[in-house]
Tab-separated table of N, CA and C in Angstrom:
chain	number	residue	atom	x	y	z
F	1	UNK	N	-6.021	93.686	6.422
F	1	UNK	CA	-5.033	94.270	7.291
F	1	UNK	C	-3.695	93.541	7.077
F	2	UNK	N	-2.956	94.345	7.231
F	2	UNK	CA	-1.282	93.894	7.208
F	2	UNK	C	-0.822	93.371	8.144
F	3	UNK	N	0.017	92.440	8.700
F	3	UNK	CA	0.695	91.910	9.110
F	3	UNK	C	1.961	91.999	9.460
F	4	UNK	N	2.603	92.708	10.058
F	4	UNK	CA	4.417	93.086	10.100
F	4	UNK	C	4.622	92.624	11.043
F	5	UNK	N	6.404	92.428	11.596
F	5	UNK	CA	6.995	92.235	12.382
F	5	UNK	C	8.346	93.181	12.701
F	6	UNK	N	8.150	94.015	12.798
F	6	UNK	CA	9.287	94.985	12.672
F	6	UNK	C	10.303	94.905	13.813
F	7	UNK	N	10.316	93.981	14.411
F	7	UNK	CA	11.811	93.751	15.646
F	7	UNK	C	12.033	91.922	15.558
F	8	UNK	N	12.628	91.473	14.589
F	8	UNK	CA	13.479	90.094	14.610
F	8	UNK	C	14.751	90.545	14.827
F	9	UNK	N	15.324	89.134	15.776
F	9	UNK	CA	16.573	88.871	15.771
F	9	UNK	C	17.079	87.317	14.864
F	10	UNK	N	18.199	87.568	14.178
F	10	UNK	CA	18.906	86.388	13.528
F	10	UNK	C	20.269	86.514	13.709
F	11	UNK	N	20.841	86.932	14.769
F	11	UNK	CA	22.457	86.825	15.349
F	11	UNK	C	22.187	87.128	16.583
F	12	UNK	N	23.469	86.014	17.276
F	12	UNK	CA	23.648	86.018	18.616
F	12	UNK	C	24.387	87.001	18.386
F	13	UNK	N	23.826	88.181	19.965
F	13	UNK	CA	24.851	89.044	20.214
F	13	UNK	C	24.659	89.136	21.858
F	14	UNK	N	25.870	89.677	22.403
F	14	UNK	CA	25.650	90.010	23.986
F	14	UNK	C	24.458	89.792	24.581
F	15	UNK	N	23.451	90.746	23.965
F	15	UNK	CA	22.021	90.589	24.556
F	15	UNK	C	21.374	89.473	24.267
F	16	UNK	N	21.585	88.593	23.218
F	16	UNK	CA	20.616	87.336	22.732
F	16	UNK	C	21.655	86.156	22.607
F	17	UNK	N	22.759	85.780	23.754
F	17	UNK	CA	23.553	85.013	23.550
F	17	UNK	C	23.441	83.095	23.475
F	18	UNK	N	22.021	82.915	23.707
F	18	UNK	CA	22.017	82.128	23.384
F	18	UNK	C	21.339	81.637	22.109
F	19	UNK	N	20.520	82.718	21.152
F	19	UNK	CA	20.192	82.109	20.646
F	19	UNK	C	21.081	81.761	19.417
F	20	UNK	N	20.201	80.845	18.249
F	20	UNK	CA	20.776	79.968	17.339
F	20	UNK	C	19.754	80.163	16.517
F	21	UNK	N	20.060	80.850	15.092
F	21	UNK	CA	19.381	81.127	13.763
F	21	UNK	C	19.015	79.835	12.996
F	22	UNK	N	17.467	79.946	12.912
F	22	UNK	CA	17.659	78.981	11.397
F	22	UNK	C	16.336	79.467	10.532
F	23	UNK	N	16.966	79.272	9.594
F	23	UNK	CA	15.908	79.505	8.390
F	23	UNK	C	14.566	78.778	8.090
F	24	UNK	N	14.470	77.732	8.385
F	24	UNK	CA	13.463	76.938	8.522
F	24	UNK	C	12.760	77.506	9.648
F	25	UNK	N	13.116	77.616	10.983
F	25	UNK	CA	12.176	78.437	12.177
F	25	UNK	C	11.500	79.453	11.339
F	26	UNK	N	12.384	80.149	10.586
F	26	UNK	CA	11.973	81.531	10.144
F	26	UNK	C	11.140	82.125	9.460
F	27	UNK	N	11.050	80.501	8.173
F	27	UNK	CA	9.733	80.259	7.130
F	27	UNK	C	8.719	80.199	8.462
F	28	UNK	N	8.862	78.928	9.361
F	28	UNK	CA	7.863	78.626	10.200
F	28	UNK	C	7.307	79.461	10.523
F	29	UNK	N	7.872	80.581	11.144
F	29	UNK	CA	7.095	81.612	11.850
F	29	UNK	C	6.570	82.349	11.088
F	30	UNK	N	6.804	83.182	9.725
F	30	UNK	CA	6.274	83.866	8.868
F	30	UNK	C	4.918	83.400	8.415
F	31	UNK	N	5.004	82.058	7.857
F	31	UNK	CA	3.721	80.840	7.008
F	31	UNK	C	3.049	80.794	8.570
F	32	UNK	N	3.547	80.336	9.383
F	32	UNK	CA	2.352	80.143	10.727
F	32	UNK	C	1.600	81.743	11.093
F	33	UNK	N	2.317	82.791	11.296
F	33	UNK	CA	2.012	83.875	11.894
F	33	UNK	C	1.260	84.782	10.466
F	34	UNK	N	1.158	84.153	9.369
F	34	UNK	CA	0.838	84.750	8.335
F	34	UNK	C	1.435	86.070	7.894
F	35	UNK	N	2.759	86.509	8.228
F	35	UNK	CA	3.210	87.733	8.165
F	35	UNK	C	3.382	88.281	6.368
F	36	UNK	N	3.155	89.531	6.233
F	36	UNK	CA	3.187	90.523	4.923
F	36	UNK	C	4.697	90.766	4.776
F	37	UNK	N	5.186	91.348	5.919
F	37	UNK	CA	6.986	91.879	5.639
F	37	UNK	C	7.352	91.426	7.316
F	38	UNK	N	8.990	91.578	7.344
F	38	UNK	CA	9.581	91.838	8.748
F	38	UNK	C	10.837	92.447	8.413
F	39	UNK	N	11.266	92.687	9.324
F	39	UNK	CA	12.419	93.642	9.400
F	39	UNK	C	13.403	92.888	10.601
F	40	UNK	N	14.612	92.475	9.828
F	40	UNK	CA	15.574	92.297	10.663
F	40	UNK	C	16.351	93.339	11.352
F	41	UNK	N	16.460	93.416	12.491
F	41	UNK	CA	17.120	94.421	13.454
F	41	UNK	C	17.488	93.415	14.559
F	42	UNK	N	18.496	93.562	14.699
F	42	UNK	CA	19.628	92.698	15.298
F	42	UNK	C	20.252	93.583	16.561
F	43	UNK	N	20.433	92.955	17.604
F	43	UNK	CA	21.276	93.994	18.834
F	43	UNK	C	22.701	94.768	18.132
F	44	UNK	N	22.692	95.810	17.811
F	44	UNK	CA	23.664	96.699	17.500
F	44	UNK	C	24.580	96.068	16.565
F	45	UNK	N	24.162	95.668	15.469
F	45	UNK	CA	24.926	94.694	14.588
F	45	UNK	C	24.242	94.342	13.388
F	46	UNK	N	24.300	94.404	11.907
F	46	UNK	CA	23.980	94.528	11.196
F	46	UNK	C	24.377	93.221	9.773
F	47	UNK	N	24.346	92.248	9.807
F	47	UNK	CA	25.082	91.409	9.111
F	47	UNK	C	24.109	91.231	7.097
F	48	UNK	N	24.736	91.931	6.234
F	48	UNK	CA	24.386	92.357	5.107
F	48	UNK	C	23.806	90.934	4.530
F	49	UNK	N	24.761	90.335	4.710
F	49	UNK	CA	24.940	88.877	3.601
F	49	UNK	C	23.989	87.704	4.220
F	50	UNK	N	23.664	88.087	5.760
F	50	UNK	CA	22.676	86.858	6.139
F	50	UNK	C	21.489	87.702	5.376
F	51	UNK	N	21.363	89.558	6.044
F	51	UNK	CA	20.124	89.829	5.479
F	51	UNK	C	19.599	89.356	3.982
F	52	UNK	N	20.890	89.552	2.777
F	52	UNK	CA	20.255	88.833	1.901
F	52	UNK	C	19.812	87.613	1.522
F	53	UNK	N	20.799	86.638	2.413
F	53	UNK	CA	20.445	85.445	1.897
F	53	UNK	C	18.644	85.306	2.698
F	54	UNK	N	18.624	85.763	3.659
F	54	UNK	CA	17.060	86.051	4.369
F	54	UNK	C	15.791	86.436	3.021
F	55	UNK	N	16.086	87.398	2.490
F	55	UNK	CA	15.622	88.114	1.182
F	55	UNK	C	15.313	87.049	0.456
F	56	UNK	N	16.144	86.122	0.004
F	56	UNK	CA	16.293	85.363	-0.904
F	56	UNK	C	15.692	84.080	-0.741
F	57	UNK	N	15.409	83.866	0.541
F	57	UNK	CA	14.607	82.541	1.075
F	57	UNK	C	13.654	82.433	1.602
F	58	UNK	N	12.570	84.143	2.029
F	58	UNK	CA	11.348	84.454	2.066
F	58	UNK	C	10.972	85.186	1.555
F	59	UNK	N	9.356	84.489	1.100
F	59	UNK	CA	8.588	85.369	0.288
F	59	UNK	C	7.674	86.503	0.216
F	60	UNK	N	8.030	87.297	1.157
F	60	UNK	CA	7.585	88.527	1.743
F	60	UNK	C	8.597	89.591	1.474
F	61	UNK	N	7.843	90.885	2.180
F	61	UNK	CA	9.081	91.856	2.235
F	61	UNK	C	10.057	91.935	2.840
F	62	UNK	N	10.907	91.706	3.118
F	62	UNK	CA	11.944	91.923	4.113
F	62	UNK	C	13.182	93.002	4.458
F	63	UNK	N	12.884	94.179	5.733
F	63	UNK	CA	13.424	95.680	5.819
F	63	UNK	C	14.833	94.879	6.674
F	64	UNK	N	16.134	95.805	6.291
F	64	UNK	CA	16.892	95.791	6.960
F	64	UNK	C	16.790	96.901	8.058
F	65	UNK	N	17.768	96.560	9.166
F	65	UNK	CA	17.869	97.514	10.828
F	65	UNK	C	18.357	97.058	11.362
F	66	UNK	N	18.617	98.030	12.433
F	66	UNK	CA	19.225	97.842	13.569
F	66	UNK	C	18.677	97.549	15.118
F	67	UNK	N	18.777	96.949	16.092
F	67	UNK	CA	18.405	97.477	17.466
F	67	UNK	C	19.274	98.366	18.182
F	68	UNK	N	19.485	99.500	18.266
F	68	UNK	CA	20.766	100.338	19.317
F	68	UNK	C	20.112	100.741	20.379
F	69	UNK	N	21.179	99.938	21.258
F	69	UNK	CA	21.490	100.481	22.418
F	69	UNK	C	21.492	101.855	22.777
F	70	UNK	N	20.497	103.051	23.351
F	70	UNK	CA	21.041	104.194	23.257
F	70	UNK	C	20.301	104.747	24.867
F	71	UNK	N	20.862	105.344	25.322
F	71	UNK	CA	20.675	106.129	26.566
F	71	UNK	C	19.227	105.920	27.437
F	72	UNK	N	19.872	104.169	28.003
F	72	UNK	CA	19.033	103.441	29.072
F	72	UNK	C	17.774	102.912	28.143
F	73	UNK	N	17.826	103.081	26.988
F	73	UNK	CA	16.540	102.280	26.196
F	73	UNK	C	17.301	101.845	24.828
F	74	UNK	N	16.082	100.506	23.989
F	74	UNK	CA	16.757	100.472	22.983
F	74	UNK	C	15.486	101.216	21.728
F	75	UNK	N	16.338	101.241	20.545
F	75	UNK	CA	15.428	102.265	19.631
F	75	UNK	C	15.995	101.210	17.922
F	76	UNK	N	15.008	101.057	17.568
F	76	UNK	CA	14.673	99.994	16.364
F	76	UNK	C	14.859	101.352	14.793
F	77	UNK	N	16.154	100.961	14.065
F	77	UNK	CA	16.371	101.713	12.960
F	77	UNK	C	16.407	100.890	11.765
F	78	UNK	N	15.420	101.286	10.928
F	78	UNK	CA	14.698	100.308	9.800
F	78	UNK	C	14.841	101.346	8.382
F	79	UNK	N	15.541	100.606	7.750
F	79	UNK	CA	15.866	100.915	6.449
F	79	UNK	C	14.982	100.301	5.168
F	80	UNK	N	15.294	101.272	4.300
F	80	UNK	CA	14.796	100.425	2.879
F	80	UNK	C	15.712	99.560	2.265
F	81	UNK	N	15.118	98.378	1.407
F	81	UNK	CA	16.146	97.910	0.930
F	81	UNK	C	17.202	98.248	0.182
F	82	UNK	N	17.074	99.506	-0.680
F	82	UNK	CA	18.132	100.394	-1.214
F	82	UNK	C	18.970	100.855	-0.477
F	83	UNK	N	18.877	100.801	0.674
F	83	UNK	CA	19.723	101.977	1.828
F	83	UNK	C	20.377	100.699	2.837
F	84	UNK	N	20.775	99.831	2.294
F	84	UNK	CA	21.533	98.467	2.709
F	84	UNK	C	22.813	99.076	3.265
F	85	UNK	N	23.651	99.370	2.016
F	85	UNK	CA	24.802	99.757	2.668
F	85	UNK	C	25.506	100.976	3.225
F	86	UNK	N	24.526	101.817	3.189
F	86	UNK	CA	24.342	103.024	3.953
F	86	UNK	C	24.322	102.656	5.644
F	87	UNK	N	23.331	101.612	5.485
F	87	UNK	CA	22.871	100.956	7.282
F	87	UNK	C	23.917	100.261	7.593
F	88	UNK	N	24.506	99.272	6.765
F	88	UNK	CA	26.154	98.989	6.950
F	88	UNK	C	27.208	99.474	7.645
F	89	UNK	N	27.246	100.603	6.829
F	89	UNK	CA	28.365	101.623	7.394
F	89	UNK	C	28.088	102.345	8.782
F	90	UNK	N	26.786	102.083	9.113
F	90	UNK	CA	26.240	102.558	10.207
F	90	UNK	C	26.309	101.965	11.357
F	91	UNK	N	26.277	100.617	10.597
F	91	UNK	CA	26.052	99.721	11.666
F	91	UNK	C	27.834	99.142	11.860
F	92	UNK	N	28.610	99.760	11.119
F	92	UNK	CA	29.764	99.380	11.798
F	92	UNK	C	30.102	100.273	12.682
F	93	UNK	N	30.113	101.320	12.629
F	93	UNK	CA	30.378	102.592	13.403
F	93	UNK	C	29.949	102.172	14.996
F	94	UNK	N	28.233	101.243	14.910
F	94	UNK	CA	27.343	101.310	16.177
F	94	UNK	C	28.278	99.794	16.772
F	95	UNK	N	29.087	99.176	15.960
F	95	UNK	CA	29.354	98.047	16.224
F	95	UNK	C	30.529	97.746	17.020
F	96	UNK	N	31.555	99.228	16.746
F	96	UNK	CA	32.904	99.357	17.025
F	96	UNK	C	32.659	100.186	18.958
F	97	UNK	N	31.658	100.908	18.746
F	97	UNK	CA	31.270	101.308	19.547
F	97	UNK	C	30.347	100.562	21.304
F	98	UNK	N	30.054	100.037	20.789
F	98	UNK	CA	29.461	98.988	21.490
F	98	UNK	C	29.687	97.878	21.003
F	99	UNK	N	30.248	97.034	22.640
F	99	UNK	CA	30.852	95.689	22.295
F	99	UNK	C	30.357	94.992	23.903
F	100	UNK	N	29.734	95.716	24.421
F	100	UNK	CA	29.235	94.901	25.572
F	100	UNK	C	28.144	95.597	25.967
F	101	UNK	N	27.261	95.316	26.941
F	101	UNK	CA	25.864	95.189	27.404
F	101	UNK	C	26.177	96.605	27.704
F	102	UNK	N	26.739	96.626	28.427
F	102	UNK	CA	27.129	98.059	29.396
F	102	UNK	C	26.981	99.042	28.801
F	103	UNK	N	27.557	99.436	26.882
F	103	UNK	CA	27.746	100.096	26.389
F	103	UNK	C	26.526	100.786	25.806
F	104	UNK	N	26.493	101.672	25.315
F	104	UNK	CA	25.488	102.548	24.642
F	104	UNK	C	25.934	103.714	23.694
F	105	UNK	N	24.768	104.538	23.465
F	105	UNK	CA	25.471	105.077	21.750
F	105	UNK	C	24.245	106.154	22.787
F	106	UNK	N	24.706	107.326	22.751
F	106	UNK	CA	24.334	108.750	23.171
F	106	UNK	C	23.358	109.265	21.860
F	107	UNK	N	22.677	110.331	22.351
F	107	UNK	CA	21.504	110.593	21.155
F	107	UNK	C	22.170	111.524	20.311
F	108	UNK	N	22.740	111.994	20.833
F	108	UNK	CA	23.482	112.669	20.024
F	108	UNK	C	24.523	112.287	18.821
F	109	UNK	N	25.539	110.951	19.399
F	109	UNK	CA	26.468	110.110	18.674
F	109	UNK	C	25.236	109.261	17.407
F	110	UNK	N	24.146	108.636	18.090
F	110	UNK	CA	23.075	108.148	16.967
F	110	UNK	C	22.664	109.340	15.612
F	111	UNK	N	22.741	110.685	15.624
F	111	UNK	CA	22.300	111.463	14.619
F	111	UNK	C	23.510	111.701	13.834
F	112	UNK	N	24.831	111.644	14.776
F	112	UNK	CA	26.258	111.793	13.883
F	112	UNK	C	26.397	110.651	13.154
F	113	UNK	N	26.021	109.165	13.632
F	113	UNK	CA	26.366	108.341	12.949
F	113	UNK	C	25.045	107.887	11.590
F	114	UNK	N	24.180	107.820	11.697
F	114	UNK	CA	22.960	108.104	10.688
F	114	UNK	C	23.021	109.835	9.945
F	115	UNK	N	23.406	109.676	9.291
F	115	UNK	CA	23.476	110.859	8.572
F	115	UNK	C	22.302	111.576	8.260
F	116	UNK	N	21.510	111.038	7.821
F	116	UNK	CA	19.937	111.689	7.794
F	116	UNK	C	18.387	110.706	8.340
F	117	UNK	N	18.822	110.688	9.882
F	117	UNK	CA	17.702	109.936	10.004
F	117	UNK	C	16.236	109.461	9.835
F	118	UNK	N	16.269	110.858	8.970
F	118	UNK	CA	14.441	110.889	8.077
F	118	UNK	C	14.716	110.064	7.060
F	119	UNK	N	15.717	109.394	6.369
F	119	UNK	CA	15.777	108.419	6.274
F	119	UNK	C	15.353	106.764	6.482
F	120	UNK	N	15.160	107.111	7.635
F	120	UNK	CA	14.901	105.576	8.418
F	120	UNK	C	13.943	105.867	9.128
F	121	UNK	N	13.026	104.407	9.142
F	121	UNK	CA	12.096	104.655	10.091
F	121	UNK	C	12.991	104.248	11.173
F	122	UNK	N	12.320	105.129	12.516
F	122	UNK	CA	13.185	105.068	13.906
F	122	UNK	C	11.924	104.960	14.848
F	123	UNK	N	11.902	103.621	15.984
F	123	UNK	CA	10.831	103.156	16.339
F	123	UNK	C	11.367	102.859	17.952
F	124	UNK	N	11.720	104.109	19.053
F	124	UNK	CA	12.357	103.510	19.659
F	124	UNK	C	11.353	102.699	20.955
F	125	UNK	N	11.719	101.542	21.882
F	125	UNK	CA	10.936	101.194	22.691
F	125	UNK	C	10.326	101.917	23.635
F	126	UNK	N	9.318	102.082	23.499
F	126	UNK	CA	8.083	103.023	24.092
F	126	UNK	C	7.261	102.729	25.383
F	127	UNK	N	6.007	101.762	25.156
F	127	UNK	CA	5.724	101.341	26.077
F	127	UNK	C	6.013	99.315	26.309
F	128	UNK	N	7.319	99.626	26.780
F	128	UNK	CA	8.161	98.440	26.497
F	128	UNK	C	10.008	98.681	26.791
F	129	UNK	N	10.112	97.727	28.193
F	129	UNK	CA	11.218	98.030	28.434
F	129	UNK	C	12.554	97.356	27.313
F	130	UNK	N	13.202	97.933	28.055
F	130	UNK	CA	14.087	99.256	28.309
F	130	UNK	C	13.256	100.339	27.280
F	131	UNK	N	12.007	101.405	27.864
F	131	UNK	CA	11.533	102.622	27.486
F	131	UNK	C	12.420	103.311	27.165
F	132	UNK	N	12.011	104.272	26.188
F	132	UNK	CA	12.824	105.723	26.168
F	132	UNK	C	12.247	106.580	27.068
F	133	UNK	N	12.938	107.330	27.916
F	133	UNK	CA	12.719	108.331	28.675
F	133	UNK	C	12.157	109.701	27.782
F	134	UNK	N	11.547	110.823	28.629
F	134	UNK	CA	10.887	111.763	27.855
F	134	UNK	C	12.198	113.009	27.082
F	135	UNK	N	12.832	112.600	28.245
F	135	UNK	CA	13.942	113.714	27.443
F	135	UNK	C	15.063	113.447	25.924
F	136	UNK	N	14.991	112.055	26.088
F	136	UNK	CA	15.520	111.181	24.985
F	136	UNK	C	14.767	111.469	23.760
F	137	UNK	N	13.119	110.874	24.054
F	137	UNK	CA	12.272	111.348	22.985
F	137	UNK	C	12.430	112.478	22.612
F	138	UNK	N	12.457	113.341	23.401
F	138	UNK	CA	12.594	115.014	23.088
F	138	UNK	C	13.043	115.226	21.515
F	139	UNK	N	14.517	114.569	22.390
F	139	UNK	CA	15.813	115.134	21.626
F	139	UNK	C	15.672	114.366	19.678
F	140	UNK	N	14.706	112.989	19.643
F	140	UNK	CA	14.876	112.762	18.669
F	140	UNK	C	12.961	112.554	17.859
F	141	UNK	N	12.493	113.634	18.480
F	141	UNK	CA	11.341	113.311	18.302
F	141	UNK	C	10.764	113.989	16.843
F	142	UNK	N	11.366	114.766	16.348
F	142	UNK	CA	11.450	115.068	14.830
F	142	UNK	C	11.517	113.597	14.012
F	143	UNK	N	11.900	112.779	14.536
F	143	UNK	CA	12.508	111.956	13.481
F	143	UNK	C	11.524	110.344	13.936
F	144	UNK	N	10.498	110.690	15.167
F	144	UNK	CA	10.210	109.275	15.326
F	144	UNK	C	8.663	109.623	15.250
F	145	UNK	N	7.814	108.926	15.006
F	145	UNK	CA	6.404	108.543	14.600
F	145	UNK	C	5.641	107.627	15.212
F	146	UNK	N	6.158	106.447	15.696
F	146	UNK	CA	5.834	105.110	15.865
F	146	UNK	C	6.749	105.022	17.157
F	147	UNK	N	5.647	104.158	18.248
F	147	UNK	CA	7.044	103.370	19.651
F	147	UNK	C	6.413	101.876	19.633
F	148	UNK	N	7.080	101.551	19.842
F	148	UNK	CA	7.314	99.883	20.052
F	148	UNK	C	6.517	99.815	21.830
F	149	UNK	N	5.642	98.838	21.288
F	149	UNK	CA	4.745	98.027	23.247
F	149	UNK	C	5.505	96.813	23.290
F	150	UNK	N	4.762	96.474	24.480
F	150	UNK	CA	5.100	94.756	24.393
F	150	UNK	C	3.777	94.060	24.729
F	151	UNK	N	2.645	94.748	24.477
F	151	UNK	CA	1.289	93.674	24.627
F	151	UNK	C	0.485	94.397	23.798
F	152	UNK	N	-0.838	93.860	23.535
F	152	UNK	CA	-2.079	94.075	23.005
F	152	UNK	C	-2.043	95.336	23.908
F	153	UNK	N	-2.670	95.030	24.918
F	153	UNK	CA	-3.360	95.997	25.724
F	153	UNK	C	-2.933	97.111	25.785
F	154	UNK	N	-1.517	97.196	25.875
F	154	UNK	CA	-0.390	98.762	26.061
F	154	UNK	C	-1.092	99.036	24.324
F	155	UNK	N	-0.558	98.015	23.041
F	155	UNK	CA	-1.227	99.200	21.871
F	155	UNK	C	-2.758	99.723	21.719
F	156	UNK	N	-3.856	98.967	22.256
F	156	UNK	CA	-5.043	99.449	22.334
F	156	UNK	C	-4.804	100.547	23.277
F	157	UNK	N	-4.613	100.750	24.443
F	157	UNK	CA	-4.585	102.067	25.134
F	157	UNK	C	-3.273	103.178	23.993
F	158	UNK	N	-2.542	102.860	23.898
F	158	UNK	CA	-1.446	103.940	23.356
F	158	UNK	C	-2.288	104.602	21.987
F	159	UNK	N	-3.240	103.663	21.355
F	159	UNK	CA	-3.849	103.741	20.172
F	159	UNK	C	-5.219	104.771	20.024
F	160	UNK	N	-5.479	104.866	21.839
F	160	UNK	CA	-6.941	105.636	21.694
F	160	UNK	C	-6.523	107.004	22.976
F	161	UNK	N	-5.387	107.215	23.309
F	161	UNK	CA	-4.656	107.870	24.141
F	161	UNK	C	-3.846	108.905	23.015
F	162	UNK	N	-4.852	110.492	23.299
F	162	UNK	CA	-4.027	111.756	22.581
F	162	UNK	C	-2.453	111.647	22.940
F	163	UNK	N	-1.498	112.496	21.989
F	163	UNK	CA	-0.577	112.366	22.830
F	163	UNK	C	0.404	111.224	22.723
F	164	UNK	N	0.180	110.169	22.990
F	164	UNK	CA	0.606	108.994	22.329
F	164	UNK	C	1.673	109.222	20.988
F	165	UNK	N	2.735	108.301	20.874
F	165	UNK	CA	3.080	107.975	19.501
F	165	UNK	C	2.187	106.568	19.470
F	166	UNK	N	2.594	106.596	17.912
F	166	UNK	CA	1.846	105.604	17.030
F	166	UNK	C	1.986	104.051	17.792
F	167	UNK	N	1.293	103.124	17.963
F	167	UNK	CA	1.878	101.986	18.744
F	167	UNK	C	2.005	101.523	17.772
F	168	UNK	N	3.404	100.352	17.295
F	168	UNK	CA	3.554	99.066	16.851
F	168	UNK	C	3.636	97.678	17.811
């Protein structure tokens, strides 16, 4: 079985203001937690040049993303590594746009600014606050597969529960 981590943070932003990146934590946690790949997704902010130097100093896979802020929940947008600066440009758009807690990116403004979100895997928080609401899902549920828990127990039930998206 595989091992992922598909929601790291490595920049302080509004929402994670205190923390402090280091690369050594980062081996730590990968070599301790035995992880296969992770995916950096950062609060509404996208920084190219840490992601690579990240790339470049673990020996796993490593997906670029985003975390956005979007209408009372947040939703995890995970790219391939080819589609770097595509997520870039994306992530400046989500960046100019939101600049404080308060702010958010409408479901609608998220499909204008991702140009083809079948593109990306899109994983938004599910059973795990800030949830997406049902009408949110609605609106982008063509494009999502997978929701984000925050325990064992929520993915064993979400996992044997029709109906359900996919738990990560």
């Amino acid at each position: 079985m595989k091992k992922i981590d598909l929601h790291m943070h490595t920049v302080a932003t509004d929402s994670d203001s205190t923390f402090e990146f280091s690369m050594e934590k980062l081996k730590e946690y990968v070599t301790n937690c035995r992880l296969d790949a992770i995916a950096i997704t950062n609060h509404n902010t996208f920084n190219r040049e840490q992601f690579l130097e990240i790339v470049e100093n673990i020996d796993i896979a490593v997906f670029a993303g985003i975390e956005i802020d979007i209408e009372s929940c947040h939703i995890l947008v995970i790219a391939e590594k080819t589609d770097i600066f595509e997520l870039q440009k994306s992530a400046n758009v989500i960046e100019h746009k939101i600049r404080t807690c308060e702010e958010l990116i409408r479901i609608d403004e998220l499909t204008e600014i991702f140009n083809n979100l079948d593109d990306y895997l899109v994983i938004p928080h599910y059973q795990k606050k800030p949830a997406i609401g049902p009408d949110a899902l609605q609106q982008i549920s063509s494009h999502v597969f997978a929701g984000e828990v925050s325990s064992v127990k929520k993915f064993v039930r979400c996992a044997k529960e029709q109906g359900q998206l996919t738990p990560v």
